[in-house]
mmCIF file of C-alpha atoms and ligand atoms in Angstrom:
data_model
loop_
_atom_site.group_PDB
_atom_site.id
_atom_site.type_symbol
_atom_site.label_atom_id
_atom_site.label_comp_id
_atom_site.label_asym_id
_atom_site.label_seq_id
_atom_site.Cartn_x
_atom_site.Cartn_y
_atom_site.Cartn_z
ATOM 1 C CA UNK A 1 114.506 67.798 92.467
ATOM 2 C CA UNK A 2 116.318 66.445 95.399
ATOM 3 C CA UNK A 3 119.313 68.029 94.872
ATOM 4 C CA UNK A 4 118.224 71.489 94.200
ATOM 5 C CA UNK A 5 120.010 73.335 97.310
ATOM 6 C CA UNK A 6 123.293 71.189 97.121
ATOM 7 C CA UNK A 7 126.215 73.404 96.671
ATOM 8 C CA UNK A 8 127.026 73.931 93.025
ATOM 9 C CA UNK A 9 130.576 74.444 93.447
ATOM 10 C CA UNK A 10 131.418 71.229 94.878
ATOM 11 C CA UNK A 11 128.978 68.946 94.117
ATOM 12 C CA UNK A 12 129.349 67.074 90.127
ATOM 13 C CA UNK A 13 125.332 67.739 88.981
ATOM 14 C CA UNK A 14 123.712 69.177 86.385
ATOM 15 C CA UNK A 15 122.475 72.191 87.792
ATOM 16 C CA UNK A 16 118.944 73.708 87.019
ATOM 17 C CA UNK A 17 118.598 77.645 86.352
ATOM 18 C CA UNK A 18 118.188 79.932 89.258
ATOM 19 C CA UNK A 19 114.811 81.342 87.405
ATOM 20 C CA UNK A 20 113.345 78.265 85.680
ATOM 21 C CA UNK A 21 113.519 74.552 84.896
ATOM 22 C CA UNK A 22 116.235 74.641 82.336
ATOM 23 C CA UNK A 23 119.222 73.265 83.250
ATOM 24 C CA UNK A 24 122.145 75.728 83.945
ATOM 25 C CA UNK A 25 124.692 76.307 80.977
ATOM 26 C CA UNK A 26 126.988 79.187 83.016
ATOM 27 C CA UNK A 27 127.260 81.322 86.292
ATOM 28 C CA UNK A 28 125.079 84.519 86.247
ATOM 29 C CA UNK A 29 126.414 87.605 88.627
ATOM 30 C CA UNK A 30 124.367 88.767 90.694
ATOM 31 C CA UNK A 31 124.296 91.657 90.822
ATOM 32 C CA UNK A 32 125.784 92.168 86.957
ATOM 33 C CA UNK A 33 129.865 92.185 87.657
ATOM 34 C CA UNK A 34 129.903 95.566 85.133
ATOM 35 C CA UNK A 35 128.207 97.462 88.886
ATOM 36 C CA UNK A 36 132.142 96.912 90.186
ATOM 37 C CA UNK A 37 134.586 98.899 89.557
ATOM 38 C CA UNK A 38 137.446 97.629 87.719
ATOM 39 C CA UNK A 39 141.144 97.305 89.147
ATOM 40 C CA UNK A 40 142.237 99.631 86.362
ATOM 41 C CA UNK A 41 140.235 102.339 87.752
ATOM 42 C CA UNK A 42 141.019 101.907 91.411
ATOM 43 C CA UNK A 43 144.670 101.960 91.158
ATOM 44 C CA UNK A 44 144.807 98.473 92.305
ATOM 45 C CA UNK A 45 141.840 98.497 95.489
ATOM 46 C CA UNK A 46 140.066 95.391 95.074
ATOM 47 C CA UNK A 47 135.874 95.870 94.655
ATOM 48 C CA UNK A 48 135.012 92.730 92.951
ATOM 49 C CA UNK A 49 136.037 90.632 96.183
ATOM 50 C CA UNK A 50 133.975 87.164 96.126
ATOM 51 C CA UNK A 51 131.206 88.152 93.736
ATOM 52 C CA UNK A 52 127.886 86.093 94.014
ATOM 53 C CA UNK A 53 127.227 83.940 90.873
ATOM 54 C CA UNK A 54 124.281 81.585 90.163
ATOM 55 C CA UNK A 55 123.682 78.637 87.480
ATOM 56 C CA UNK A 56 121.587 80.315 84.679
ATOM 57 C CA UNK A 57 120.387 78.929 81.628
ATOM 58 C CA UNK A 58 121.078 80.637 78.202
ATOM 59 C CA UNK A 59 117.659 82.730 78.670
ATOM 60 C CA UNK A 60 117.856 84.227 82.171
ATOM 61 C CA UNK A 61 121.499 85.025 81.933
ATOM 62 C CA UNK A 62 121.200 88.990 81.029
ATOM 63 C CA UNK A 63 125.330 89.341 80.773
ATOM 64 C CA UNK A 64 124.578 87.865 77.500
ATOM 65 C CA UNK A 65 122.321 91.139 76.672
ATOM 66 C CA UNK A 66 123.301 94.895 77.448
ATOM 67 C CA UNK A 67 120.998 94.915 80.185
ATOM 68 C CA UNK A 68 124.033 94.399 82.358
ATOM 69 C CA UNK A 69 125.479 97.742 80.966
ATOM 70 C CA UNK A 70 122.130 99.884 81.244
ATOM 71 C CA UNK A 71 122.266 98.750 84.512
ATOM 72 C CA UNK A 72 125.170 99.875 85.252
ATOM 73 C CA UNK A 73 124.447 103.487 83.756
ATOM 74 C CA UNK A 74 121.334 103.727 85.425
ATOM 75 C CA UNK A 75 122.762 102.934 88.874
ATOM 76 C CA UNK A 76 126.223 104.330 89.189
ATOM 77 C CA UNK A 77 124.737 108.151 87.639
ATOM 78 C CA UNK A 78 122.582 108.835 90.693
ATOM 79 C CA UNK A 79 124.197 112.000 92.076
ATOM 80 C CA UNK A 80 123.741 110.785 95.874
ATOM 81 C CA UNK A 81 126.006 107.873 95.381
ATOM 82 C CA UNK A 82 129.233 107.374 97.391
ATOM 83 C CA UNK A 83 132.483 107.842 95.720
ATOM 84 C CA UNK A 84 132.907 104.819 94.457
ATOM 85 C CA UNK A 85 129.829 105.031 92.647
ATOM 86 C CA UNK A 86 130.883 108.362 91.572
ATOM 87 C CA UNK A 87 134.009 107.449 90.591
ATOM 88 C CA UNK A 88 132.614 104.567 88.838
ATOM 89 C CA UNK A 89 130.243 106.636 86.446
ATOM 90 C CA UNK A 90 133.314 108.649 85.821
ATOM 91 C CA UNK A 91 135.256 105.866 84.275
ATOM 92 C CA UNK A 92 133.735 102.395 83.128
ATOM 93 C CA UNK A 93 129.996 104.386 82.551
ATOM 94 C CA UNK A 94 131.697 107.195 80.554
ATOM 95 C CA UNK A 95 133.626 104.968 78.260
ATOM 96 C CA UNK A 96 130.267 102.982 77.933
ATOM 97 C CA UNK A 97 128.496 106.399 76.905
ATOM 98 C CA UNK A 98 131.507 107.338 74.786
ATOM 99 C CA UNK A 99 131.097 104.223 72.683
ATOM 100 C CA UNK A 100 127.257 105.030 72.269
ATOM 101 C CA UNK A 101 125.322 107.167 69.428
ATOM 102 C CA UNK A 102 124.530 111.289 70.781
ATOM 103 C CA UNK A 103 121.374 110.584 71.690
ATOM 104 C CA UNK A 104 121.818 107.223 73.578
ATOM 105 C CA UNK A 105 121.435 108.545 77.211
ATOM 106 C CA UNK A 106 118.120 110.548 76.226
ATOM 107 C CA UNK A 107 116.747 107.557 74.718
ATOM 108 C CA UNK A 108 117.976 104.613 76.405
ATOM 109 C CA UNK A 109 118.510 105.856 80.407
ATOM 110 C CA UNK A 110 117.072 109.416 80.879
ATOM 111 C CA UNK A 111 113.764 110.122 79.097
ATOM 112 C CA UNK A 112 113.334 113.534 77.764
ATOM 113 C CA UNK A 113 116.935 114.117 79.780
ATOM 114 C CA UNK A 114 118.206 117.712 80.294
ATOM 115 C CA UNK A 115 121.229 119.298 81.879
ATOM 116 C CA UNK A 116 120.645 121.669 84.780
ATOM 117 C CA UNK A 117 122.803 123.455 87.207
ATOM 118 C CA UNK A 118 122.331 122.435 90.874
ATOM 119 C CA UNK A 119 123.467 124.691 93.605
ATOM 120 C CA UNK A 120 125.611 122.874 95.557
ATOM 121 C CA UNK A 121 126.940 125.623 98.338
ATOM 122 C CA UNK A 122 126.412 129.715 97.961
ATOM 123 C CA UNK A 123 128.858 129.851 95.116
ATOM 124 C CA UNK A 124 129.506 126.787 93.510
ATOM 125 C CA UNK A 125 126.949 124.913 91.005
ATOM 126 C CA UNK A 126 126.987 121.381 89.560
ATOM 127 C CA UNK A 127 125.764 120.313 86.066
ATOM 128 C CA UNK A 128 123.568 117.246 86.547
ATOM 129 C CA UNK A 129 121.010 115.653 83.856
ATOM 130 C CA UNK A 130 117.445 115.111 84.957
ATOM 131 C CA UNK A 131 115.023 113.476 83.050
ATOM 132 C CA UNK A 132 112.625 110.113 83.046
ATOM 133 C CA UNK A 133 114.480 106.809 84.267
ATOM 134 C CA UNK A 134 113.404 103.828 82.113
ATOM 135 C CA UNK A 135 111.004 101.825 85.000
ATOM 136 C CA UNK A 136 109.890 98.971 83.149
ATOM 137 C CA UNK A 137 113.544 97.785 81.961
ATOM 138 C CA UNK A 138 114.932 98.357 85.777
ATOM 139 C CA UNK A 139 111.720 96.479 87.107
ATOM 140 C CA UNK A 140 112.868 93.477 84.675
ATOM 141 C CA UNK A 141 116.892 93.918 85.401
ATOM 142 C CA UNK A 142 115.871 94.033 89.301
ATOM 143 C CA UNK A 143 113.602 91.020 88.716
ATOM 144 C CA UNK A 144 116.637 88.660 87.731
ATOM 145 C CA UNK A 145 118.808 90.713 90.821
ATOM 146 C CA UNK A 146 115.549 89.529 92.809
ATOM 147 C CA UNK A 147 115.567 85.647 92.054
ATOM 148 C CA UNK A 148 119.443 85.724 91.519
ATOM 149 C CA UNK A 149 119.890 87.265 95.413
ATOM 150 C CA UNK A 150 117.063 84.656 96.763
ATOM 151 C CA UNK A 151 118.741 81.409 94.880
ATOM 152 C CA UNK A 152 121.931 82.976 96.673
ATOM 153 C CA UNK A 153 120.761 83.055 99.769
ATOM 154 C CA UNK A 154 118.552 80.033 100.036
ATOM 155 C CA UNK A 155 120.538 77.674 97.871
ATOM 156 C CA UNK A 156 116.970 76.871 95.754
ATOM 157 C CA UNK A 157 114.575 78.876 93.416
ATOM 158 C CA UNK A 158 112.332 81.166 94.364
ATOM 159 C CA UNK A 159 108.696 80.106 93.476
ATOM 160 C CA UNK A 160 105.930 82.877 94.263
ATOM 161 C CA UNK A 161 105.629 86.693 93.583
ATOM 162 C CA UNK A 162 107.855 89.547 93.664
ATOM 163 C CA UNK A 163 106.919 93.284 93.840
ATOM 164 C CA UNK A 164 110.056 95.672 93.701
ATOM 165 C CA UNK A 165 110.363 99.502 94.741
ATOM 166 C CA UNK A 166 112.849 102.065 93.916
ATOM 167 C CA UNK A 167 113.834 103.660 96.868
ATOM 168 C CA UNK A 168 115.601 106.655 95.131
ATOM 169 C CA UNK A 169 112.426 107.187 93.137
ATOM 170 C CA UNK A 170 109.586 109.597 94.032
ATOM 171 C CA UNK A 171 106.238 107.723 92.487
ATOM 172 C CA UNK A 172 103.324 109.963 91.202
ATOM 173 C CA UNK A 173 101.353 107.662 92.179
ATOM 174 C CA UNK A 174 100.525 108.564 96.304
ATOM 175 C CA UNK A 175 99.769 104.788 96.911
ATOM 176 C CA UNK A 176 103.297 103.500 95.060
ATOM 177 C CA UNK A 177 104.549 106.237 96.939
ATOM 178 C CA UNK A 178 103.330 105.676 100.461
ATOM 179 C CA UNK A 179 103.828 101.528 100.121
ATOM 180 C CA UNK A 180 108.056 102.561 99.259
ATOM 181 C CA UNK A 181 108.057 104.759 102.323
ATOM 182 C CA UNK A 182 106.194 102.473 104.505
ATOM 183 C CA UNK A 183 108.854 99.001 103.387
ATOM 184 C CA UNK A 184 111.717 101.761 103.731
ATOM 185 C CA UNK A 185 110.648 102.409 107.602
ATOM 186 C CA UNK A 186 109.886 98.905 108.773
ATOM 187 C CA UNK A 187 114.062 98.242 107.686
ATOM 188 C CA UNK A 188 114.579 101.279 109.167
ATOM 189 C CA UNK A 189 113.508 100.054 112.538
ATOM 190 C CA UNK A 190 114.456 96.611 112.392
ATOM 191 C CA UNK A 191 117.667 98.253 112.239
ATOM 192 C CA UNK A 192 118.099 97.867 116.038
ATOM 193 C CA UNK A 193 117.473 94.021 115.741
ATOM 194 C CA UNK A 194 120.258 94.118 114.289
ATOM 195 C CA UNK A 195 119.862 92.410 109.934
ATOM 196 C CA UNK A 196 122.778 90.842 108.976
ATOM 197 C CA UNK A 197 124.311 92.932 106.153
ATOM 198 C CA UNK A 198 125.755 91.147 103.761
ATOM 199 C CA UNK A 199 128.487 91.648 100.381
ATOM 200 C CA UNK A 200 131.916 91.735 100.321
ATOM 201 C CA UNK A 201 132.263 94.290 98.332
ATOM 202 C CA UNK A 202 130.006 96.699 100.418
ATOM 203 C CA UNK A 203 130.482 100.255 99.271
ATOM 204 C CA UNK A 204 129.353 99.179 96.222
ATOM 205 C CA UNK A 205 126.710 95.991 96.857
ATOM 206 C CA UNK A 206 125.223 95.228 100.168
ATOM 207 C CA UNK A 207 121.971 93.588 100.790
ATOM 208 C CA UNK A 208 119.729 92.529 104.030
ATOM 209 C CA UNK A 209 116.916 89.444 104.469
ATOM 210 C CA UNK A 210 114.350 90.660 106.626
ATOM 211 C CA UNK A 211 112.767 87.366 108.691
ATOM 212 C CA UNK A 212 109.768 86.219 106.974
ATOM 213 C CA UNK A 213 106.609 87.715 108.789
ATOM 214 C CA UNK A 214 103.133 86.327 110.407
ATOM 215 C CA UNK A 215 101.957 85.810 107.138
ATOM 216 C CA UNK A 216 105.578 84.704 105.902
ATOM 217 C CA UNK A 217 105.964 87.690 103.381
ATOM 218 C CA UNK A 218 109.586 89.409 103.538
ATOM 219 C CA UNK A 219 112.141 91.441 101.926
ATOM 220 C CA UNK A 220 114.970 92.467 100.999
ATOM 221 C CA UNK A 221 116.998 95.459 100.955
ATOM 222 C CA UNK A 222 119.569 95.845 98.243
ATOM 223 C CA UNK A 223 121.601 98.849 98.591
ATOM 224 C CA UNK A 224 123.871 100.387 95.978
ATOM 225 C CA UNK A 225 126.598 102.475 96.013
ATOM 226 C CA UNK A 226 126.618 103.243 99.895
ATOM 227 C CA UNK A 227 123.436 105.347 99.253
ATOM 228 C CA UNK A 228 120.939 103.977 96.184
ATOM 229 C CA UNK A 229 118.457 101.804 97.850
ATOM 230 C CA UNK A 230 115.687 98.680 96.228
ATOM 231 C CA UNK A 231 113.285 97.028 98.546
ATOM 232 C CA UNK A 232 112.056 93.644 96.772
ATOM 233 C CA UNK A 233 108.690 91.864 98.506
ATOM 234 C CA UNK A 234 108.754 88.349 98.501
ATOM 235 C CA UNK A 235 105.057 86.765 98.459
ATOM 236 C CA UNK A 236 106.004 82.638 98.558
ATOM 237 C CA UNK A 237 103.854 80.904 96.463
ATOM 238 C CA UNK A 238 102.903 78.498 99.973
ATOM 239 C CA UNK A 239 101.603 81.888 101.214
ATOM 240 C CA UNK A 240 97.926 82.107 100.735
ATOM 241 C CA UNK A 241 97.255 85.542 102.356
ATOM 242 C CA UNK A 242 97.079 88.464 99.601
ATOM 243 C CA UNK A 243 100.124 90.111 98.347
ATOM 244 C CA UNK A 244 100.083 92.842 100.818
ATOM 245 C CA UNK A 245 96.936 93.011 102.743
ATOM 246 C CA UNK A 246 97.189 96.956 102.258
ATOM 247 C CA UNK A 247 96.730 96.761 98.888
ATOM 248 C CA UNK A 248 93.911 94.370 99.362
ATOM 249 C CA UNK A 249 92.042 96.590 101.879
ATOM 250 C CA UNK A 250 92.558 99.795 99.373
ATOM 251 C CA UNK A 251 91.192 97.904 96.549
ATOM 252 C CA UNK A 252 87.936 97.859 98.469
ATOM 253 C CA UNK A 253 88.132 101.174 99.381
ATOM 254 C CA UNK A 254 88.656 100.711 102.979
ATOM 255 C CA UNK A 255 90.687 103.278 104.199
ATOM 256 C CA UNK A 256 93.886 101.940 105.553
ATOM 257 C CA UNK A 257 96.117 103.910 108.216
ATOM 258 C CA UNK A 258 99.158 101.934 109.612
ATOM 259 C CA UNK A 259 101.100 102.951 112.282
ATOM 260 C CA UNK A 260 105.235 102.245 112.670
ATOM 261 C CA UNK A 261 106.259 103.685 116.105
ATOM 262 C CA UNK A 262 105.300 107.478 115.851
ATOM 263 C CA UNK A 263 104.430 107.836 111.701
ATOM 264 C CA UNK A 264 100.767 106.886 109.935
ATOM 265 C CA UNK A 265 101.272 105.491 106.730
ATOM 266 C CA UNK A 266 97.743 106.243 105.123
ATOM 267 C CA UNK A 267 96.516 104.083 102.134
ATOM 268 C CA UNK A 268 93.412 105.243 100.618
HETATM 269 ZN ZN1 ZN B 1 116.383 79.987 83.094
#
């Protein structure tokens, strides 16, 4: 246990997993190396500079399942992406599709998936596909991006509770919905204090620690493709305090407003 935190790279150990007690039989990428765009495509611009790797076990190492590739087709599709992302879906994402069965992208990435025209300027229109994304197999993909990012950045596991949100999702749900805005603000104005962003690779993975707060629950911002944003909640298992005291307050039907600089953020 001692030497959980060492530096795998130059240090002879056995190595445990970055998610559980096993010991580590190979490097996991985190995020998946499929995300970057491959030298083939970019005429030679490098976008897999330095990628972040943790010791995994067999189990938690998804590059051995094709959750690295849904991944991938789920992320680099979102129409508000930069070009790289663009670009990406273009090549490495529509060979992956190519390979795949007809109805593959209805029933693997976009639920009940459709094609419709968006307007893009007073003449011109853009086919896009619409449709359901797949929540509970990007909640478990961003789960091993969560604990893979953490073991990254504090050279040990991460023992406690994670809640992730989708920033480029719109929840039904008003209280999913108001908690994503709320997470999105408070990065947005710890902006001025100035987060170290971090990947080398940036207009395709960069991420941001906020400090851990009173109660020491933080986040982190993982940003994809200059534009597609995750917020993952870290609840440390030392912390005592409820997951978010919001949540906590709403569950007893207290109504909850919170206020960050001029906006109320109302939970009830
Ligand atoms: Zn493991």
């Amino acid at each position: 246990m001692a030497l959980e935190g060492k530096n795998i790279s130059k240090d002879n150990i056995t190595q445990k997993c970055y998610m559980c007690e096993n010991i580590a039989t190979s490097q996991e990428h985190v995020p998946p190396k499929c995300l970057f765009p491959e030298q083939k495509d970019t005429r030679g611009i490098d976008f897999k500079k330095n990628l972040i790797k943790v010791p995994s076990c067999d189990l938690h190492n998804t590059s051995k399942s094709d959750d690295d590739e849904f991944l991938m087709l789920s992320l680099s599709g979102i129409i508000t992406n930069n070009a790289v992302g663009q670009f990406h879906f273009l090549t490495k994402s529509d060979r992956a599709i190519r390979r795949k069965s007809k109805d593959f992208l209805n029933k693997q990435i976009l639920r009940n998936h459709k094609i419709v025209n968006l307007k893009i300027s007073e003449k011109e229109f853009k086919p896009i596909s619409i449709g359901y994304p797949n929540i509970a197999r990007l909640q478990s993909c961003f789960e091993h991006i969560a604990y893979g990012i953490y073991f990254h950045e504090y050279k040990t596991k991460f023992v406690g509770e994670i809640k992730i949100f989708f920033g480029f999702l719109e929840y039904e749900d008003t209280y999913m919905q108001t908690l994503k805005k709320f997470i999105k603000k408070k990065f947005d104005i710890e902006k001025e204090l100035k987060l170290i962003k971090k990947g080398e690779n940036p207009l395709v993975f960069n991420y941001e620690f906020q400090k851990p707060d009173k109660f020491g629950l933080f986040s982190v911002k993982l940003v994809f493709y200059g534009t597609t944003e995750i917020f993952i909640a870290y609840k440390p298992q030392s912390v005592d305090k409820p997951f978010d005291l919001v949540m906590e307050l709403m569950n007893n039907g207290i109504k909850t407003i919170i206020n960050l600089e001029d906006e109320n953020f109302e939970f009830n």
